[in-house]
Amino acid sequence: MKRIVVLASGRGSNFLAVASAIERGEISGRCIRLIVDRPGTLAAVRAEEQKIPVSLLHYSDFSTKADYEKALSDLLHMLNPDLIVLAGYMRILGLGIIREYSGKIINIHPSLLPAFPGLNAHGQAIAYGVRVSGCTVHFVDEGTDTGPIILQRCVSVAEDDDEVTLADKILVEEHIAFPMAIALFCQNRLKVFGRKVILLPQSSEHNPHEGH
Ligand code: GRF
């Protein structure tokens, strides 16, 4: 069972999708902590409902970004996660944490990367006039939304879509893609070679229908 720590800043619908997949036994891991960077998040309410412990590291309580990152790093050391999941975490992680947990941090972004990285991906997609968009689950590297891609799912963009309707469509796919990618990680089926993530076949250990 992998030890999963989730970082979130807001609504927490992806966190809930992951926690629910764990609850249903679809991910061989357990969510040992939700960390939020601000008070009053819906994500924290959802964690409490799921009986998952929550840590609040209120960014504004720290005088510098370095102090905040140090507290986050200390907390992560204490938790000793196998996987860190960024589920709507609205900060750029410090380089120290990214390097220490390289290959163990996964993010979800609401566009088909490398198109529309950074903030307001939905607005960027609408403004550009694309006919398809979607979501990307990727490992986190030192850039913004640049890490090796694990999974992508697409949606079509209608002429009357706006940022809000597109976000709603993409969110449905996010809630499928994120638990799926995390399940693969927890089965040790993701191998990173440069920019590419290779999906290893399911071993008999993970497939109850194979090899008796
Ligand atoms: C999602 O659109 C995700 O792709 C982006 O932030 C949003 C988080 O939504 N990184 P939620 O908090 O999981 O509902």
Short mmCIF file of N, CA and C in Angstrom, two decimals, residues 49-187:
data_model
loop_
_atom_site.label_atom_id
_atom_site.label_comp_id
_atom_site.label_asym_id
_atom_site.label_seq_id
_atom_site.Cartn_x
_atom_site.Cartn_y
_atom_site.Cartn_z
N GLU A 49 -14.96 14.66 6.04
CA GLU A 49 -16.08 13.71 5.82
C GLU A 49 -15.55 12.29 5.54
N GLN A 50 -14.41 12.22 4.88
CA GLN A 50 -13.83 10.92 4.54
C GLN A 50 -12.93 10.38 5.66
N LYS A 51 -12.86 11.11 6.77
CA LYS A 51 -12.00 10.74 7.92
C LYS A 51 -10.52 10.70 7.54
N ILE A 52 -10.14 11.58 6.64
CA ILE A 52 -8.73 11.69 6.26
C ILE A 52 -8.16 12.90 7.00
N PRO A 53 -7.03 12.72 7.72
CA PRO A 53 -6.48 13.85 8.47
C PRO A 53 -6.03 15.00 7.57
N VAL A 54 -6.24 16.21 8.05
CA VAL A 54 -5.91 17.41 7.28
C VAL A 54 -4.86 18.23 8.01
N SER A 55 -3.86 18.73 7.29
CA SER A 55 -2.92 19.71 7.85
C SER A 55 -3.10 21.01 7.11
N LEU A 56 -3.26 22.08 7.89
CA LEU A 56 -3.35 23.41 7.29
C LEU A 56 -2.00 24.10 7.46
N LEU A 57 -1.37 24.44 6.34
CA LEU A 57 -0.16 25.27 6.38
C LEU A 57 -0.56 26.57 5.70
N HIS A 58 -1.01 27.51 6.50
CA HIS A 58 -1.57 28.75 5.93
C HIS A 58 -0.43 29.62 5.40
N TYR A 59 -0.38 29.74 4.10
CA TYR A 59 0.74 30.42 3.44
C TYR A 59 0.96 31.81 4.03
N SER A 60 -0.13 32.53 4.30
CA SER A 60 0.01 33.92 4.78
C SER A 60 0.57 33.99 6.20
N ASP A 61 0.60 32.87 6.91
CA ASP A 61 1.18 32.88 8.26
C ASP A 61 2.70 32.87 8.24
N PHE A 62 3.29 32.65 7.07
CA PHE A 62 4.75 32.56 6.98
C PHE A 62 5.28 33.87 6.40
N SER A 63 6.44 34.32 6.94
CA SER A 63 6.92 35.61 6.44
C SER A 63 7.57 35.50 5.08
N THR A 64 8.14 34.34 4.75
CA THR A 64 8.73 34.21 3.41
C THR A 64 8.29 32.89 2.78
N LYS A 65 8.44 32.82 1.46
CA LYS A 65 8.13 31.58 0.74
C LYS A 65 9.05 30.46 1.24
N ALA A 66 10.31 30.85 1.55
CA ALA A 66 11.27 29.85 2.03
C ALA A 66 10.81 29.24 3.36
N ASP A 67 10.25 30.07 4.24
CA ASP A 67 9.76 29.56 5.52
C ASP A 67 8.60 28.58 5.31
N TYR A 68 7.71 28.96 4.40
CA TYR A 68 6.57 28.09 4.08
C TYR A 68 7.08 26.75 3.52
N GLU A 69 8.01 26.83 2.58
CA GLU A 69 8.53 25.60 1.95
C GLU A 69 9.24 24.72 2.97
N LYS A 70 9.91 25.35 3.94
CA LYS A 70 10.61 24.58 4.98
C LYS A 70 9.58 23.82 5.83
N ALA A 71 8.49 24.51 6.19
CA ALA A 71 7.44 23.85 6.99
C ALA A 71 6.81 22.71 6.20
N LEU A 72 6.58 22.95 4.91
CA LEU A 72 6.00 21.91 4.06
C LEU A 72 6.96 20.72 3.94
N SER A 73 8.22 21.03 3.75
CA SER A 73 9.23 19.98 3.63
C SER A 73 9.33 19.16 4.93
N ASP A 74 9.32 19.85 6.06
CA ASP A 74 9.38 19.14 7.36
C ASP A 74 8.16 18.22 7.52
N LEU A 75 7.00 18.74 7.15
CA LEU A 75 5.77 17.94 7.27
C LEU A 75 5.86 16.70 6.36
N LEU A 76 6.35 16.91 5.14
CA LEU A 76 6.47 15.79 4.21
C LEU A 76 7.47 14.74 4.75
N HIS A 77 8.57 15.22 5.33
CA HIS A 77 9.53 14.26 5.92
C HIS A 77 8.86 13.42 6.98
N MET A 78 8.05 14.07 7.78
CA MET A 78 7.35 13.37 8.86
C MET A 78 6.38 12.33 8.28
N LEU A 79 5.73 12.70 7.19
CA LEU A 79 4.71 11.80 6.60
C LEU A 79 5.32 10.69 5.75
N ASN A 80 6.51 10.95 5.22
CA ASN A 80 7.25 9.96 4.41
C ASN A 80 6.37 9.35 3.29
N PRO A 81 5.87 10.20 2.38
CA PRO A 81 4.96 9.68 1.33
C PRO A 81 5.70 8.93 0.22
N ASP A 82 5.01 7.97 -0.39
CA ASP A 82 5.51 7.34 -1.62
C ASP A 82 5.08 8.16 -2.82
N LEU A 83 3.98 8.90 -2.66
CA LEU A 83 3.43 9.69 -3.77
C LEU A 83 2.82 10.98 -3.22
N ILE A 84 3.14 12.09 -3.90
CA ILE A 84 2.53 13.38 -3.57
C ILE A 84 1.64 13.77 -4.75
N VAL A 85 0.38 14.02 -4.46
CA VAL A 85 -0.59 14.32 -5.50
C VAL A 85 -0.99 15.79 -5.39
N LEU A 86 -0.78 16.54 -6.48
CA LEU A 86 -1.21 17.94 -6.50
C LEU A 86 -2.59 17.99 -7.13
N ALA A 87 -3.59 18.24 -6.30
CA ALA A 87 -4.98 18.21 -6.77
C ALA A 87 -5.56 19.62 -6.63
N GLY A 88 -5.23 20.46 -7.61
CA GLY A 88 -5.68 21.85 -7.51
C GLY A 88 -4.89 22.60 -6.46
N TYR A 89 -3.58 22.34 -6.40
CA TYR A 89 -2.69 23.06 -5.48
C TYR A 89 -2.18 24.29 -6.24
N MET A 90 -2.56 25.47 -5.77
CA MET A 90 -2.38 26.67 -6.59
C MET A 90 -1.04 27.38 -6.35
N ARG A 91 -0.03 26.62 -5.98
CA ARG A 91 1.31 27.21 -5.82
C ARG A 91 2.31 26.40 -6.62
N ILE A 92 3.41 27.06 -6.94
CA ILE A 92 4.52 26.35 -7.57
C ILE A 92 5.34 25.76 -6.42
N LEU A 93 5.52 24.45 -6.45
CA LEU A 93 6.33 23.82 -5.39
C LEU A 93 7.77 24.29 -5.49
N GLY A 94 8.43 24.44 -4.33
CA GLY A 94 9.84 24.83 -4.31
C GLY A 94 10.72 23.75 -4.94
N LEU A 95 11.85 24.19 -5.47
CA LEU A 95 12.76 23.26 -6.17
C LEU A 95 13.28 22.16 -5.24
N GLY A 96 13.49 22.51 -3.96
CA GLY A 96 14.00 21.52 -3.01
C GLY A 96 13.07 20.32 -2.92
N ILE A 97 11.79 20.59 -2.80
CA ILE A 97 10.80 19.50 -2.69
C ILE A 97 10.70 18.76 -4.01
N ILE A 98 10.68 19.50 -5.12
CA ILE A 98 10.57 18.85 -6.44
C ILE A 98 11.74 17.89 -6.66
N ARG A 99 12.95 18.33 -6.27
CA ARG A 99 14.13 17.47 -6.49
C ARG A 99 14.12 16.28 -5.55
N GLU A 100 13.77 16.52 -4.30
CA GLU A 100 13.80 15.42 -3.32
C GLU A 100 12.80 14.32 -3.69
N TYR A 101 11.63 14.72 -4.21
CA TYR A 101 10.58 13.73 -4.50
C TYR A 101 10.42 13.53 -6.02
N SER A 102 11.51 13.69 -6.74
CA SER A 102 11.46 13.54 -8.19
C SER A 102 10.90 12.16 -8.58
N GLY A 103 9.94 12.16 -9.51
CA GLY A 103 9.32 10.90 -9.93
C GLY A 103 8.22 10.44 -8.98
N LYS A 104 7.96 11.24 -7.95
CA LYS A 104 6.94 10.85 -6.97
C LYS A 104 5.88 11.94 -6.79
N ILE A 105 5.89 12.95 -7.67
CA ILE A 105 4.90 14.02 -7.56
C ILE A 105 4.10 14.04 -8.86
N ILE A 106 2.78 13.99 -8.73
CA ILE A 106 1.89 13.96 -9.89
C ILE A 106 0.94 15.16 -9.83
N ASN A 107 0.71 15.78 -10.99
CA ASN A 107 -0.20 16.94 -11.06
C ASN A 107 -1.25 16.67 -12.13
N ILE A 108 -2.39 17.35 -11.99
CA ILE A 108 -3.37 17.34 -13.08
C ILE A 108 -3.57 18.76 -13.59
N HIS A 109 -3.63 18.88 -14.91
CA HIS A 109 -3.77 20.20 -15.52
C HIS A 109 -4.93 20.15 -16.53
N PRO A 110 -5.78 21.19 -16.53
CA PRO A 110 -6.98 21.12 -17.39
C PRO A 110 -6.77 21.58 -18.83
N SER A 111 -5.74 21.04 -19.49
CA SER A 111 -5.59 21.22 -20.94
C SER A 111 -4.79 20.05 -21.46
N LEU A 112 -4.72 19.95 -22.79
CA LEU A 112 -3.88 18.92 -23.40
C LEU A 112 -2.48 19.52 -23.55
N LEU A 113 -1.66 19.30 -22.54
CA LEU A 113 -0.29 19.85 -22.58
C LEU A 113 0.47 19.26 -23.75
N PRO A 114 1.38 19.98 -24.39
CA PRO A 114 1.95 21.24 -23.92
C PRO A 114 1.13 22.49 -24.27
N ALA A 115 -0.11 22.32 -24.77
CA ALA A 115 -0.93 23.51 -25.02
C ALA A 115 -1.44 24.07 -23.69
N PHE A 116 -1.41 25.36 -23.59
CA PHE A 116 -2.06 26.12 -22.52
C PHE A 116 -1.61 25.74 -21.10
N PRO A 117 -0.32 25.81 -20.82
CA PRO A 117 0.15 25.59 -19.45
C PRO A 117 -0.18 26.80 -18.57
N GLY A 118 0.05 26.69 -17.29
CA GLY A 118 -0.11 27.82 -16.38
C GLY A 118 -1.56 28.10 -16.03
N LEU A 119 -1.81 29.35 -15.66
CA LEU A 119 -3.13 29.72 -15.16
C LEU A 119 -4.15 29.85 -16.29
N ASN A 120 -5.42 29.67 -15.90
CA ASN A 120 -6.57 29.88 -16.80
C ASN A 120 -6.45 29.12 -18.12
N ALA A 121 -6.16 27.82 -18.00
CA ALA A 121 -6.02 26.98 -19.19
C ALA A 121 -7.31 26.97 -20.01
N HIS A 122 -8.46 26.98 -19.33
CA HIS A 122 -9.74 26.95 -20.07
C HIS A 122 -9.92 28.21 -20.91
N GLY A 123 -9.63 29.35 -20.29
CA GLY A 123 -9.76 30.63 -20.98
C GLY A 123 -8.80 30.69 -22.17
N GLN A 124 -7.58 30.19 -21.96
CA GLN A 124 -6.59 30.18 -23.05
C GLN A 124 -7.11 29.34 -24.23
N ALA A 125 -7.71 28.18 -23.90
CA ALA A 125 -8.20 27.28 -24.96
C ALA A 125 -9.35 27.92 -25.73
N ILE A 126 -10.28 28.56 -24.99
CA ILE A 126 -11.42 29.22 -25.65
C ILE A 126 -10.92 30.36 -26.53
N ALA A 127 -10.00 31.16 -25.98
CA ALA A 127 -9.49 32.31 -26.74
C ALA A 127 -8.77 31.86 -28.01
N TYR A 128 -8.11 30.71 -27.94
CA TYR A 128 -7.35 30.23 -29.10
C TYR A 128 -8.26 29.63 -30.17
N GLY A 129 -9.46 29.19 -29.72
CA GLY A 129 -10.41 28.62 -30.68
C GLY A 129 -10.17 27.16 -31.01
N VAL A 130 -9.59 26.41 -30.07
CA VAL A 130 -9.33 24.99 -30.36
C VAL A 130 -10.64 24.21 -30.44
N ARG A 131 -10.61 23.12 -31.18
CA ARG A 131 -11.80 22.25 -31.34
C ARG A 131 -11.79 21.10 -30.35
N VAL A 132 -10.61 20.77 -29.82
CA VAL A 132 -10.53 19.77 -28.74
C VAL A 132 -9.66 20.32 -27.63
N SER A 133 -10.02 19.92 -26.42
CA SER A 133 -9.14 20.19 -25.28
C SER A 133 -9.24 18.98 -24.35
N GLY A 134 -8.84 19.13 -23.12
CA GLY A 134 -8.90 17.97 -22.24
C GLY A 134 -8.08 18.17 -21.00
N CYS A 135 -7.59 17.08 -20.46
CA CYS A 135 -6.79 17.18 -19.24
C CYS A 135 -5.55 16.30 -19.37
N THR A 136 -4.55 16.65 -18.59
CA THR A 136 -3.28 15.93 -18.62
C THR A 136 -2.86 15.61 -17.19
N VAL A 137 -2.52 14.35 -16.94
CA VAL A 137 -1.89 13.98 -15.67
C VAL A 137 -0.42 13.76 -15.97
N HIS A 138 0.43 14.43 -15.21
CA HIS A 138 1.86 14.35 -15.51
C HIS A 138 2.71 14.36 -14.24
N PHE A 139 3.92 13.82 -14.37
CA PHE A 139 4.89 13.96 -13.28
C PHE A 139 5.33 15.42 -13.23
N VAL A 140 5.67 15.86 -12.04
CA VAL A 140 6.10 17.25 -11.88
C VAL A 140 7.62 17.32 -12.00
N ASP A 141 8.07 18.21 -12.90
CA ASP A 141 9.51 18.48 -12.97
C ASP A 141 9.72 19.94 -12.59
N GLU A 142 10.88 20.49 -12.97
CA GLU A 142 11.20 21.83 -12.47
C GLU A 142 10.51 22.96 -13.23
N GLY A 143 9.84 22.64 -14.33
CA GLY A 143 9.13 23.67 -15.08
C GLY A 143 7.67 23.75 -14.64
N THR A 144 6.93 24.65 -15.29
CA THR A 144 5.50 24.77 -15.00
C THR A 144 4.71 23.93 -16.00
N ASP A 145 4.13 22.85 -15.52
CA ASP A 145 3.30 21.95 -16.34
C ASP A 145 4.10 21.33 -17.51
N THR A 146 5.37 21.04 -17.25
CA THR A 146 6.24 20.53 -18.34
C THR A 146 6.65 19.07 -18.15
N GLY A 147 6.28 18.44 -17.06
CA GLY A 147 6.83 17.11 -16.76
C GLY A 147 6.27 16.00 -17.65
N PRO A 148 6.91 14.82 -17.62
CA PRO A 148 6.49 13.69 -18.46
C PRO A 148 5.01 13.33 -18.26
N ILE A 149 4.35 13.09 -19.40
CA ILE A 149 2.89 12.90 -19.41
C ILE A 149 2.52 11.45 -19.14
N ILE A 150 1.63 11.25 -18.20
CA ILE A 150 1.16 9.90 -17.85
C ILE A 150 -0.11 9.56 -18.65
N LEU A 151 -1.11 10.43 -18.57
CA LEU A 151 -2.39 10.17 -19.24
C LEU A 151 -2.99 11.48 -19.74
N GLN A 152 -3.71 11.39 -20.83
CA GLN A 152 -4.51 12.54 -21.27
C GLN A 152 -5.88 12.05 -21.68
N ARG A 153 -6.88 12.87 -21.46
CA ARG A 153 -8.23 12.56 -21.94
C ARG A 153 -8.78 13.81 -22.61
N CYS A 154 -9.50 13.63 -23.72
CA CYS A 154 -9.94 14.83 -24.43
C CYS A 154 -11.45 15.01 -24.44
N VAL A 155 -11.83 16.24 -24.73
CA VAL A 155 -13.25 16.60 -24.90
C VAL A 155 -13.32 17.46 -26.16
N SER A 156 -14.50 17.47 -26.80
CA SER A 156 -14.59 18.40 -27.91
C SER A 156 -15.11 19.74 -27.41
N VAL A 157 -14.68 20.78 -28.12
CA VAL A 157 -15.07 22.14 -27.73
C VAL A 157 -16.11 22.62 -28.74
N ALA A 158 -17.30 22.92 -28.24
CA ALA A 158 -18.37 23.38 -29.14
C ALA A 158 -18.25 24.88 -29.36
N GLU A 159 -18.91 25.35 -30.44
CA GLU A 159 -18.79 26.78 -30.75
C GLU A 159 -19.35 27.67 -29.65
N ASP A 160 -20.35 27.15 -28.92
CA ASP A 160 -20.93 28.00 -27.87
C ASP A 160 -20.34 27.71 -26.49
N ASP A 161 -19.29 26.92 -26.43
CA ASP A 161 -18.64 26.72 -25.14
C ASP A 161 -17.94 28.00 -24.68
N ASP A 162 -17.96 28.21 -23.37
CA ASP A 162 -17.15 29.28 -22.79
C ASP A 162 -16.26 28.65 -21.72
N GLU A 163 -15.50 29.46 -21.02
CA GLU A 163 -14.58 28.93 -20.01
C GLU A 163 -15.27 28.03 -19.01
N VAL A 164 -16.50 28.42 -18.64
CA VAL A 164 -17.21 27.69 -17.59
C VAL A 164 -17.70 26.34 -18.09
N THR A 165 -18.32 26.33 -19.26
CA THR A 165 -18.85 25.06 -19.77
C THR A 165 -17.71 24.12 -20.15
N LEU A 166 -16.61 24.69 -20.67
CA LEU A 166 -15.46 23.84 -21.01
C LEU A 166 -14.86 23.24 -19.73
N ALA A 167 -14.75 24.07 -18.69
CA ALA A 167 -14.20 23.56 -17.42
C ALA A 167 -15.04 22.41 -16.89
N ASP A 168 -16.37 22.54 -17.01
CA ASP A 168 -17.26 21.47 -16.53
C ASP A 168 -17.02 20.18 -17.30
N LYS A 169 -16.89 20.30 -18.62
CA LYS A 169 -16.67 19.10 -19.45
C LYS A 169 -15.34 18.44 -19.10
N ILE A 170 -14.32 19.27 -18.95
CA ILE A 170 -12.97 18.71 -18.69
C ILE A 170 -12.92 18.07 -17.31
N LEU A 171 -13.64 18.68 -16.35
CA LEU A 171 -13.60 18.15 -14.98
C LEU A 171 -14.08 16.70 -14.92
N VAL A 172 -15.09 16.38 -15.74
CA VAL A 172 -15.60 15.00 -15.78
C VAL A 172 -14.46 14.05 -16.16
N GLU A 173 -13.65 14.46 -17.13
CA GLU A 173 -12.53 13.62 -17.58
C GLU A 173 -11.41 13.59 -16.54
N GLU A 174 -11.21 14.70 -15.85
CA GLU A 174 -10.19 14.74 -14.79
C GLU A 174 -10.48 13.70 -13.73
N HIS A 175 -11.77 13.59 -13.40
CA HIS A 175 -12.14 12.67 -12.31
C HIS A 175 -11.96 11.20 -12.71
N ILE A 176 -11.83 10.95 -14.01
CA ILE A 176 -11.51 9.60 -14.49
C ILE A 176 -9.99 9.43 -14.58
N ALA A 177 -9.34 10.43 -15.19
CA ALA A 177 -7.90 10.30 -15.48
C ALA A 177 -7.03 10.26 -14.22
N PHE A 178 -7.37 11.10 -13.24
CA PHE A 178 -6.47 11.22 -12.08
C PHE A 178 -6.42 9.92 -11.27
N PRO A 179 -7.58 9.37 -10.88
CA PRO A 179 -7.52 8.10 -10.14
C PRO A 179 -6.85 6.99 -10.96
N MET A 180 -7.08 7.01 -12.29
CA MET A 180 -6.49 5.98 -13.16
C MET A 180 -4.96 6.07 -13.12
N ALA A 181 -4.44 7.27 -13.25
CA ALA A 181 -2.98 7.47 -13.25
C ALA A 181 -2.39 7.08 -11.89
N ILE A 182 -3.08 7.44 -10.84
CA ILE A 182 -2.58 7.14 -9.49
C ILE A 182 -2.60 5.64 -9.25
N ALA A 183 -3.64 4.98 -9.77
CA ALA A 183 -3.72 3.51 -9.63
C ALA A 183 -2.52 2.87 -10.33
N LEU A 184 -2.18 3.36 -11.53
CA LEU A 184 -1.03 2.80 -12.27
C LEU A 184 0.26 3.04 -11.51
N PHE A 185 0.42 4.24 -10.96
CA PHE A 185 1.62 4.53 -10.17
C PHE A 185 1.73 3.55 -9.00
N CYS A 186 0.62 3.35 -8.32
CA CYS A 186 0.63 2.51 -7.11
C CYS A 186 0.88 1.04 -7.45
N GLN A 187 0.66 0.66 -8.71
CA GLN A 187 1.00 -0.71 -9.14
C GLN A 187 2.42 -0.77 -9.70
#
